[in-house]
Amino acid sequence: MSQVDFSVNPADMGDQLSHVLDKSQYCNKHDGEPLAFYCENDDTVICRECIVKVHSKHDFKELGDMVRVQRDLIQKKLKNLPTEKRFRFEKAEKAIVRTEERLTKNQTNVLRLVDSQELAMAEEIDENSKTIEREIKYYYQQVEKDVRQQTDAYLTTVKQHLETYESKAQSNYTKMKRFIHGKSKEIKAEVKALTSAQVKTLEAEKDKQEMNKIFIQSIRDFAQQLTDTGSDIEVMTHSKKLQTRFQELQTVELSRSEQS
């Protein structure tokens, strides 16, 4: 008798559905003996030989009496399956995608703002640098005019002092621009790292919702196929496990995005 492994990844469960509902009606331990009984202790279908050799002290009933009850029970559970959760999982996935898009857009806006502010500050520094340069040249021209008749040595000394001052000013401006650029890189790196971490969290949550959706649909498809085309033996073989899964589906949680 084929079995469905309910412990596997829900995404792989669908691959088992087309193989599990075989039509074997005979015991694989006792040749030619039909599987006509159900052992409640071991939750398995058995033949007469199984009763004599293994299950004689167990509670067992004829398969036909039990299977009608189990079919009805599975159908009832199937009707009560929280189908709305599947659609809510889909809605949660879409909400996560929208949040990711907003995060990416916000990151782009912040990075653009940082670049814009860095450019504006650099332009202001360049303008101040040019102003200092113009004022120094103008001052030198005035000094040169006032002391034209004095010695060249004095003019050379004044010019050297002014050039030294200009060099220091330009050096300070360069350091300021370098500092601003470094801080801008740090801010942009922090923004990218934060956004990346948030996107990874959302992707993991989105994957979880997809797995929940697949899990619900797989259980639904299998239960429907079992009740529609499964043999009595197959119904009894999988009934209890299905009911356990139905119960688990009632407690499957939605994502924080959907709950909020």
PDB file of C-alpha atoms in Angstrom:
ATOM      1  CA  MET A   1       0.000   0.000   0.000  1.00  0.00           C
ATOM      2  CA  SER A   2       1.436   3.371  -0.983  1.00  0.00           C
ATOM      3  CA  GLN A   3       1.762   5.996   1.710  1.00  0.00           C
ATOM      4  CA  VAL A   4       1.847   9.773   1.647  1.00  0.00           C
ATOM      5  CA  ASP A   5       4.696  11.211   3.697  1.00  0.00           C
ATOM      6  CA  PHE A   6       3.021  14.132   5.416  1.00  0.00           C
ATOM      7  CA  SER A   7       6.288  15.245   6.997  1.00  0.00           C
ATOM      8  CA  VAL A   8       7.914  16.257   3.736  1.00  0.00           C
ATOM      9  CA  ASN A   9       8.155  19.746   2.360  1.00  0.00           C
ATOM     10  CA  PRO A  10       4.633  20.838   1.301  1.00  0.00           C
ATOM     11  CA  ALA A  11       5.985  21.846  -2.099  1.00  0.00           C
ATOM     12  CA  ASP A  12       6.943  18.219  -2.755  1.00  0.00           C
ATOM     13  CA  MET A  13       3.683  16.720  -1.528  1.00  0.00           C
ATOM     14  CA  GLY A  14       1.962  17.280  -4.860  1.00  0.00           C
ATOM     15  CA  ASP A  15       4.436  14.939  -6.527  1.00  0.00           C
ATOM     16  CA  GLN A  16       3.170  12.081  -4.343  1.00  0.00           C
ATOM     17  CA  LEU A  17      -0.526  12.505  -5.110  1.00  0.00           C
ATOM     18  CA  SER A  18      -0.424  10.877  -8.520  1.00  0.00           C
ATOM     19  CA  HIS A  19       1.301   7.786  -7.082  1.00  0.00           C
ATOM     20  CA  VAL A  20      -0.405   7.140  -3.785  1.00  0.00           C
ATOM     21  CA  LEU A  21      -3.889   6.025  -4.813  1.00  0.00           C
ATOM     22  CA  ASP A  22      -3.107   2.574  -6.086  1.00  0.00           C
ATOM     23  CA  LYS A  23      -5.791  -0.093  -6.226  1.00  0.00           C
ATOM     24  CA  SER A  24      -4.119  -2.971  -4.378  1.00  0.00           C
ATOM     25  CA  GLN A  25      -6.843  -4.874  -2.525  1.00  0.00           C
ATOM     26  CA  TYR A  26      -4.694  -7.744  -1.250  1.00  0.00           C
ATOM     27  CA  CYS A  27      -2.336  -8.142   1.657  1.00  0.00           C
ATOM     28  CA  ASN A  28       1.320  -7.814   0.718  1.00  0.00           C
ATOM     29  CA  LYS A  29       2.267 -10.166   3.576  1.00  0.00           C
ATOM     30  CA  HIS A  30      -0.187 -12.987   2.854  1.00  0.00           C
ATOM     31  CA  ASP A  31      -0.629 -13.867  -0.802  1.00  0.00           C
ATOM     32  CA  GLY A  32      -4.194 -13.883  -2.061  1.00  0.00           C
ATOM     33  CA  GLU A  33      -5.706 -12.649   1.209  1.00  0.00           C
ATOM     34  CA  PRO A  34      -7.990  -9.613   0.716  1.00  0.00           C
ATOM     35  CA  LEU A  35      -7.586  -6.615   3.010  1.00  0.00           C
ATOM     36  CA  ALA A  36     -11.052  -6.769   4.575  1.00  0.00           C
ATOM     37  CA  PHE A  37     -10.512  -5.485   8.131  1.00  0.00           C
ATOM     38  CA  TYR A  38      -9.271  -2.377   9.915  1.00  0.00           C
ATOM     39  CA  CYS A  39      -7.182  -2.515  13.123  1.00  0.00           C
ATOM     40  CA  GLU A  40      -7.945   0.475  15.326  1.00  0.00           C
ATOM     41  CA  ASN A  41      -4.931  -0.101  17.568  1.00  0.00           C
ATOM     42  CA  ASP A  42      -2.410   0.078  14.734  1.00  0.00           C
ATOM     43  CA  ASP A  43      -4.438   2.274  12.345  1.00  0.00           C
ATOM     44  CA  THR A  44      -3.955  -0.098   9.415  1.00  0.00           C
ATOM     45  CA  VAL A  45      -5.928  -2.330   7.075  1.00  0.00           C
ATOM     46  CA  ILE A  46      -5.360  -6.071   7.546  1.00  0.00           C
ATOM     47  CA  CYS A  47      -6.415  -9.486   6.253  1.00  0.00           C
ATOM     48  CA  ARG A  48      -7.685 -12.551   8.136  1.00  0.00           C
ATOM     49  CA  GLU A  49      -4.192 -14.008   8.419  1.00  0.00           C
ATOM     50  CA  CYS A  50      -2.958 -10.738   9.935  1.00  0.00           C
ATOM     51  CA  ILE A  51      -5.664 -11.026  12.608  1.00  0.00           C
ATOM     52  CA  VAL A  52      -4.667 -14.561  13.518  1.00  0.00           C
ATOM     53  CA  LYS A  53      -0.925 -13.974  13.602  1.00  0.00           C
ATOM     54  CA  VAL A  54      -0.547 -10.376  14.842  1.00  0.00           C
ATOM     55  CA  HIS A  55      -3.761  -8.551  15.666  1.00  0.00           C
ATOM     56  CA  SER A  56      -5.842 -11.162  17.496  1.00  0.00           C
ATOM     57  CA  LYS A  57      -5.922  -9.140  20.720  1.00  0.00           C
ATOM     58  CA  HIS A  58      -6.483  -5.812  19.003  1.00  0.00           C
ATOM     59  CA  ASP A  59      -9.723  -3.975  18.292  1.00  0.00           C
ATOM     60  CA  PHE A  60     -10.626  -4.508  14.657  1.00  0.00           C
ATOM     61  CA  LYS A  61     -13.706  -4.065  12.525  1.00  0.00           C
ATOM     62  CA  GLU A  62     -14.834  -4.951   9.038  1.00  0.00           C
ATOM     63  CA  LEU A  63     -13.501  -2.506   6.504  1.00  0.00           C
ATOM     64  CA  GLY A  64     -16.887  -1.737   4.954  1.00  0.00           C
ATOM     65  CA  ASP A  65     -18.360  -0.577   8.275  1.00  0.00           C
ATOM     66  CA  MET A  66     -15.491   1.777   8.992  1.00  0.00           C
ATOM     67  CA  VAL A  67     -14.881   3.233   5.554  1.00  0.00           C
ATOM     68  CA  ARG A  68     -18.312   4.847   5.215  1.00  0.00           C
ATOM     69  CA  VAL A  69     -17.786   6.738   8.444  1.00  0.00           C
ATOM     70  CA  GLN A  70     -14.291   7.822   7.430  1.00  0.00           C
ATOM     71  CA  ARG A  71     -15.362   8.975   3.961  1.00  0.00           C
ATOM     72  CA  ASP A  72     -18.099  11.114   5.490  1.00  0.00           C
ATOM     73  CA  LEU A  73     -15.677  12.467   8.077  1.00  0.00           C
ATOM     74  CA  ILE A  74     -13.077  13.415   5.464  1.00  0.00           C
ATOM     75  CA  GLN A  75     -15.733  15.086   3.315  1.00  0.00           C
ATOM     76  CA  LYS A  76     -16.938  17.045   6.330  1.00  0.00           C
ATOM     77  CA  LYS A  77     -13.408  18.131   7.208  1.00  0.00           C
ATOM     78  CA  LEU A  78     -12.788  19.048   3.584  1.00  0.00           C
ATOM     79  CA  LYS A  79     -15.836  21.310   3.543  1.00  0.00           C
ATOM     80  CA  ASN A  80     -14.644  22.975   6.738  1.00  0.00           C
ATOM     81  CA  LEU A  81     -11.113  23.444   5.427  1.00  0.00           C
ATOM     82  CA  PRO A  82     -10.197  27.126   5.793  1.00  0.00           C
ATOM     83  CA  THR A  83     -10.165  27.940   2.090  1.00  0.00           C
ATOM     84  CA  GLU A  84     -10.197  31.628   2.847  1.00  0.00           C
ATOM     85  CA  LYS A  85      -6.717  31.271   4.361  1.00  0.00           C
ATOM     86  CA  ARG A  86      -5.265  30.364   0.970  1.00  0.00           C
ATOM     87  CA  PHE A  87      -6.572  33.607  -0.491  1.00  0.00           C
ATOM     88  CA  ARG A  88      -5.373  35.503   2.558  1.00  0.00           C
ATOM     89  CA  PHE A  89      -1.907  34.010   2.083  1.00  0.00           C
ATOM     90  CA  GLU A  90      -1.976  35.234  -1.509  1.00  0.00           C
ATOM     91  CA  LYS A  91      -3.043  38.655  -0.259  1.00  0.00           C
ATOM     92  CA  ALA A  92      -0.205  38.588   2.284  1.00  0.00           C
ATOM     93  CA  GLU A  93       2.300  37.774  -0.468  1.00  0.00           C
ATOM     94  CA  LYS A  94       1.089  40.754  -2.510  1.00  0.00           C
ATOM     95  CA  ALA A  95       1.334  43.005   0.552  1.00  0.00           C
ATOM     96  CA  ILE A  96       4.929  41.873   1.089  1.00  0.00           C
ATOM     97  CA  VAL A  97       5.782  42.595  -2.555  1.00  0.00           C
ATOM     98  CA  ARG A  98       4.300  46.092  -2.206  1.00  0.00           C
ATOM     99  CA  THR A  99       6.343  46.664   0.956  1.00  0.00           C
ATOM    100  CA  GLU A 100       9.515  45.551  -0.840  1.00  0.00           C
ATOM    101  CA  GLU A 101       8.751  47.979  -3.663  1.00  0.00           C
ATOM    102  CA  ARG A 102       8.243  50.810  -1.167  1.00  0.00           C
ATOM    103  CA  LEU A 103      11.536  49.958   0.579  1.00  0.00           C
ATOM    104  CA  THR A 104      13.408  49.980  -2.721  1.00  0.00           C
ATOM    105  CA  LYS A 105      11.799  53.273  -3.722  1.00  0.00           C
ATOM    106  CA  ASN A 106      12.608  54.835  -0.341  1.00  0.00           C
ATOM    107  CA  GLN A 107      16.220  53.674  -0.621  1.00  0.00           C
ATOM    108  CA  THR A 108      16.487  55.238  -4.073  1.00  0.00           C
ATOM    109  CA  ASN A 109      15.040  58.518  -2.784  1.00  0.00           C
ATOM    110  CA  VAL A 110      17.385  58.610   0.223  1.00  0.00           C
ATOM    111  CA  LEU A 111      20.456  57.835  -1.896  1.00  0.00           C
ATOM    112  CA  ARG A 112      19.414  60.503  -4.401  1.00  0.00           C
ATOM    113  CA  LEU A 113      18.978  63.015  -1.561  1.00  0.00           C
ATOM    114  CA  VAL A 114      22.422  62.183  -0.110  1.00  0.00           C
ATOM    115  CA  ASP A 115      24.034  62.605  -3.548  1.00  0.00           C
ATOM    116  CA  SER A 116      22.193  65.899  -4.058  1.00  0.00           C
ATOM    117  CA  GLN A 117      23.280  67.282  -0.691  1.00  0.00           C
ATOM    118  CA  GLU A 118      26.863  66.164  -1.251  1.00  0.00           C
ATOM    119  CA  LEU A 119      26.891  67.884  -4.644  1.00  0.00           C
ATOM    120  CA  ALA A 120      25.395  71.099  -3.216  1.00  0.00           C
ATOM    121  CA  MET A 121      27.960  71.236  -0.402  1.00  0.00           C
ATOM    122  CA  ALA A 122      30.811  70.525  -2.818  1.00  0.00           C
ATOM    123  CA  GLU A 123      29.606  73.319  -5.103  1.00  0.00           C
ATOM    124  CA  GLU A 124      29.413  75.699  -2.145  1.00  0.00           C
ATOM    125  CA  ILE A 125      32.970  74.784  -1.103  1.00  0.00           C
ATOM    126  CA  ASP A 126      34.206  75.308  -4.675  1.00  0.00           C
ATOM    127  CA  GLU A 127      32.492  78.694  -4.814  1.00  0.00           C
ATOM    128  CA  ASN A 128      34.034  79.764  -1.494  1.00  0.00           C
ATOM    129  CA  SER A 129      37.412  78.572  -2.714  1.00  0.00           C
ATOM    130  CA  LYS A 130      37.104  80.671  -5.864  1.00  0.00           C
ATOM    131  CA  THR A 131      36.014  83.673  -3.796  1.00  0.00           C
ATOM    132  CA  ILE A 132      39.081  83.364  -1.548  1.00  0.00           C
ATOM    133  CA  GLU A 133      41.291  83.064  -4.614  1.00  0.00           C
ATOM    134  CA  ARG A 134      39.772  86.202  -6.178  1.00  0.00           C
ATOM    135  CA  GLU A 135      40.095  88.186  -2.932  1.00  0.00           C
ATOM    136  CA  ILE A 136      43.729  87.167  -2.478  1.00  0.00           C
ATOM    137  CA  LYS A 137      44.573  88.168  -6.035  1.00  0.00           C
ATOM    138  CA  TYR A 138      42.756  91.460  -5.594  1.00  0.00           C
ATOM    139  CA  TYR A 139      44.518  92.159  -2.289  1.00  0.00           C
ATOM    140  CA  TYR A 140      47.883  91.369  -3.846  1.00  0.00           C
ATOM    141  CA  GLN A 141      47.169  93.729  -6.704  1.00  0.00           C
ATOM    142  CA  GLN A 142      46.346  96.478  -4.202  1.00  0.00           C
ATOM    143  CA  VAL A 143      49.510  95.822  -2.221  1.00  0.00           C
ATOM    144  CA  GLU A 144      51.527  95.735  -5.429  1.00  0.00           C
ATOM    145  CA  LYS A 145      50.033  99.048  -6.458  1.00  0.00           C
ATOM    146  CA  ASP A 146      50.664 100.668  -3.065  1.00  0.00           C
ATOM    147  CA  VAL A 147      54.259  99.540  -2.731  1.00  0.00           C
ATOM    148  CA  ARG A 148      55.240  99.540  -6.375  1.00  0.00           C
ATOM    149  CA  GLN A 149      58.157 101.691  -5.594  1.00  0.00           C
ATOM    150  CA  GLN A 150      59.401  99.515  -2.778  1.00  0.00           C
ATOM    151  CA  THR A 151      61.880  96.742  -3.221  1.00  0.00           C
ATOM    152  CA  ASP A 152      61.093  93.581  -5.111  1.00  0.00           C
ATOM    153  CA  ALA A 153      62.127  91.607  -2.050  1.00  0.00           C
ATOM    154  CA  TYR A 154      59.246  92.977  -0.012  1.00  0.00           C
ATOM    155  CA  LEU A 155      56.753  92.174  -2.768  1.00  0.00           C
ATOM    156  CA  THR A 156      58.157  88.686  -3.080  1.00  0.00           C
ATOM    157  CA  THR A 157      57.750  88.129   0.661  1.00  0.00           C
ATOM    158  CA  VAL A 158      54.158  89.359   0.625  1.00  0.00           C
ATOM    159  CA  LYS A 159      53.377  87.190  -2.382  1.00  0.00           C
ATOM    160  CA  GLN A 160      54.875  84.115  -0.704  1.00  0.00           C
ATOM    161  CA  HIS A 161      52.824  84.688   2.449  1.00  0.00           C
ATOM    162  CA  LEU A 162      49.653  85.082   0.421  1.00  0.00           C
ATOM    163  CA  GLU A 163      50.422  81.981  -1.645  1.00  0.00           C
ATOM    164  CA  THR A 164      51.012  80.003   1.553  1.00  0.00           C
ATOM    165  CA  TYR A 165      47.683  81.201   2.947  1.00  0.00           C
ATOM    166  CA  GLU A 166      45.921  80.299  -0.306  1.00  0.00           C
ATOM    167  CA  SER A 167      47.541  76.860  -0.336  1.00  0.00           C
ATOM    168  CA  LYS A 168      46.381  76.171   3.231  1.00  0.00           C
ATOM    169  CA  ALA A 169      42.876  77.377   2.414  1.00  0.00           C
ATOM    170  CA  GLN A 170      42.709  75.144  -0.655  1.00  0.00           C
ATOM    171  CA  SER A 171      44.052  72.220   1.387  1.00  0.00           C
ATOM    172  CA  ASN A 172      41.361  72.756   4.023  1.00  0.00           C
ATOM    173  CA  TYR A 173      38.667  72.883   1.351  1.00  0.00           C
ATOM    174  CA  THR A 174      39.979  69.636  -0.138  1.00  0.00           C
ATOM    175  CA  LYS A 175      39.885  67.979   3.285  1.00  0.00           C
ATOM    176  CA  MET A 176      36.321  69.217   3.838  1.00  0.00           C
ATOM    177  CA  LYS A 177      35.178  67.806   0.496  1.00  0.00           C
ATOM    178  CA  ARG A 178      36.930  64.518   1.226  1.00  0.00           C
ATOM    179  CA  PHE A 179      35.272  64.341   4.658  1.00  0.00           C
ATOM    180  CA  ILE A 180      31.813  65.069   3.212  1.00  0.00           C
ATOM    181  CA  HIS A 181      32.303  62.459   0.496  1.00  0.00           C
ATOM    182  CA  GLY A 182      33.360  59.868   3.090  1.00  0.00           C
ATOM    183  CA  LYS A 183      30.335  60.575   5.274  1.00  0.00           C
ATOM    184  CA  SER A 184      28.056  60.354   2.243  1.00  0.00           C
ATOM    185  CA  LYS A 185      29.486  56.927   1.410  1.00  0.00           C
ATOM    186  CA  GLU A 186      28.929  55.774   5.004  1.00  0.00           C
ATOM    187  CA  ILE A 187      25.310  56.968   5.006  1.00  0.00           C
ATOM    188  CA  LYS A 188      24.575  55.332   1.647  1.00  0.00           C
ATOM    189  CA  ALA A 189      26.191  52.072   2.783  1.00  0.00           C
ATOM    190  CA  GLU A 190      24.075  52.054   5.954  1.00  0.00           C
ATOM    191  CA  VAL A 191      20.897  52.756   3.960  1.00  0.00           C
ATOM    192  CA  LYS A 192      21.678  49.932   1.514  1.00  0.00           C
ATOM    193  CA  ALA A 193      22.513  47.480   4.315  1.00  0.00           C
ATOM    194  CA  LEU A 194      19.314  48.289   6.213  1.00  0.00           C
ATOM    195  CA  THR A 195      17.172  47.985   3.101  1.00  0.00           C
ATOM    196  CA  SER A 196      18.874  44.713   2.136  1.00  0.00           C
ATOM    197  CA  ALA A 197      18.205  43.219   5.580  1.00  0.00           C
ATOM    198  CA  GLN A 198      14.557  44.277   5.457  1.00  0.00           C
ATOM    199  CA  VAL A 199      14.123  42.867   1.949  1.00  0.00           C
ATOM    200  CA  LYS A 200      15.670  39.530   3.028  1.00  0.00           C
ATOM    201  CA  THR A 201      13.232  39.343   5.941  1.00  0.00           C
ATOM    202  CA  LEU A 202      10.302  40.075   3.629  1.00  0.00           C
ATOM    203  CA  GLU A 203      11.491  37.494   1.094  1.00  0.00           C
ATOM    204  CA  ALA A 204      11.654  34.850   3.819  1.00  0.00           C
ATOM    205  CA  GLU A 205       8.143  35.784   4.951  1.00  0.00           C
ATOM    206  CA  LYS A 206       6.888  35.673   1.361  1.00  0.00           C
ATOM    207  CA  ASP A 207       8.389  32.186   0.916  1.00  0.00           C
ATOM    208  CA  LYS A 208       6.653  31.101   4.124  1.00  0.00           C
ATOM    209  CA  GLN A 209       3.276  32.302   2.826  1.00  0.00           C
ATOM    210  CA  GLU A 210       3.847  30.485  -0.476  1.00  0.00           C
ATOM    211  CA  MET A 211       4.665  27.258   1.379  1.00  0.00           C
ATOM    212  CA  ASN A 212       1.534  27.637   3.522  1.00  0.00           C
ATOM    213  CA  LYS A 213      -0.549  28.147   0.393  1.00  0.00           C
ATOM    214  CA  ILE A 214       0.965  25.069  -1.277  1.00  0.00           C
ATOM    215  CA  PHE A 215       0.480  23.078   1.935  1.00  0.00           C
ATOM    216  CA  ILE A 216      -3.243  23.901   2.106  1.00  0.00           C
ATOM    217  CA  GLN A 217      -3.806  23.227  -1.594  1.00  0.00           C
ATOM    218  CA  SER A 218      -1.902  19.921  -1.459  1.00  0.00           C
ATOM    219  CA  ILE A 219      -3.965  18.657   1.473  1.00  0.00           C
ATOM    220  CA  ARG A 220      -7.162  19.798  -0.233  1.00  0.00           C
ATOM    221  CA  ASP A 221      -6.275  18.109  -3.541  1.00  0.00           C
ATOM    222  CA  PHE A 222      -5.252  14.873  -1.859  1.00  0.00           C
ATOM    223  CA  ALA A 223      -8.351  14.724   0.361  1.00  0.00           C
ATOM    224  CA  GLN A 224     -10.620  15.375  -2.603  1.00  0.00           C
ATOM    225  CA  GLN A 225      -8.885  12.759  -4.735  1.00  0.00           C
ATOM    226  CA  LEU A 226      -8.968  10.262  -1.882  1.00  0.00           C
ATOM    227  CA  THR A 227     -12.710  10.637  -1.315  1.00  0.00           C
ATOM    228  CA  ASP A 228     -13.515  10.739  -5.034  1.00  0.00           C
ATOM    229  CA  THR A 229     -11.394   7.882  -6.370  1.00  0.00           C
ATOM    230  CA  GLY A 230      -9.660   6.208  -3.433  1.00  0.00           C
ATOM    231  CA  SER A 231     -10.490   2.640  -2.538  1.00  0.00           C
ATOM    232  CA  ASP A 232     -11.867   1.678   0.870  1.00  0.00           C
ATOM    233  CA  ILE A 233      -8.427   0.490   1.887  1.00  0.00           C
ATOM    234  CA  GLU A 234      -6.801   3.756   0.861  1.00  0.00           C
ATOM    235  CA  VAL A 235      -9.409   5.811   2.691  1.00  0.00           C
ATOM    236  CA  MET A 236      -8.757   3.907   5.913  1.00  0.00           C
ATOM    237  CA  THR A 237      -4.987   4.043   5.422  1.00  0.00           C
ATOM    238  CA  HIS A 238      -4.829   7.826   5.168  1.00  0.00           C
ATOM    239  CA  SER A 239      -7.900   9.000   7.104  1.00  0.00           C
ATOM    240  CA  LYS A 240      -6.328   9.668  10.510  1.00  0.00           C
ATOM    241  CA  LYS A 241      -3.291  11.422   9.076  1.00  0.00           C
ATOM    242  CA  LEU A 242      -5.535  13.603   6.957  1.00  0.00           C
ATOM    243  CA  GLN A 243      -7.637  14.556   9.967  1.00  0.00           C
ATOM    244  CA  THR A 244      -4.461  15.527  11.814  1.00  0.00           C
ATOM    245  CA  ARG A 245      -3.478  17.718   8.881  1.00  0.00           C
ATOM    246  CA  PHE A 246      -6.932  19.289   8.804  1.00  0.00           C
ATOM    247  CA  GLN A 247      -6.493  20.207  12.456  1.00  0.00           C
ATOM    248  CA  GLU A 248      -3.054  21.695  11.774  1.00  0.00           C
ATOM    249  CA  LEU A 249      -4.467  23.822   8.970  1.00  0.00           C
ATOM    250  CA  GLN A 250      -6.768  25.539  11.463  1.00  0.00           C
ATOM    251  CA  THR A 251      -3.736  26.961  13.267  1.00  0.00           C
ATOM    252  CA  VAL A 252      -1.571  27.959  10.306  1.00  0.00           C
ATOM    253  CA  GLU A 253      -0.539  31.537  10.947  1.00  0.00           C
ATOM    254  CA  LEU A 254      -0.649  34.413   8.538  1.00  0.00           C
ATOM    255  CA  SER A 255       2.214  36.851   8.099  1.00  0.00           C
ATOM    256  CA  ARG A 256       2.525  40.038  10.113  1.00  0.00           C
ATOM    257  CA  SER A 257       1.866  42.003   6.930  1.00  0.00           C
ATOM    258  CA  GLU A 258      -1.569  40.388   6.517  1.00  0.00           C
ATOM    259  CA  GLN A 259      -2.422  40.562  10.205  1.00  0.00           C
ATOM    260  CA  SER A 260      -1.689  44.266  10.303  1.00  0.00           C
TER     261      SER A 260
END
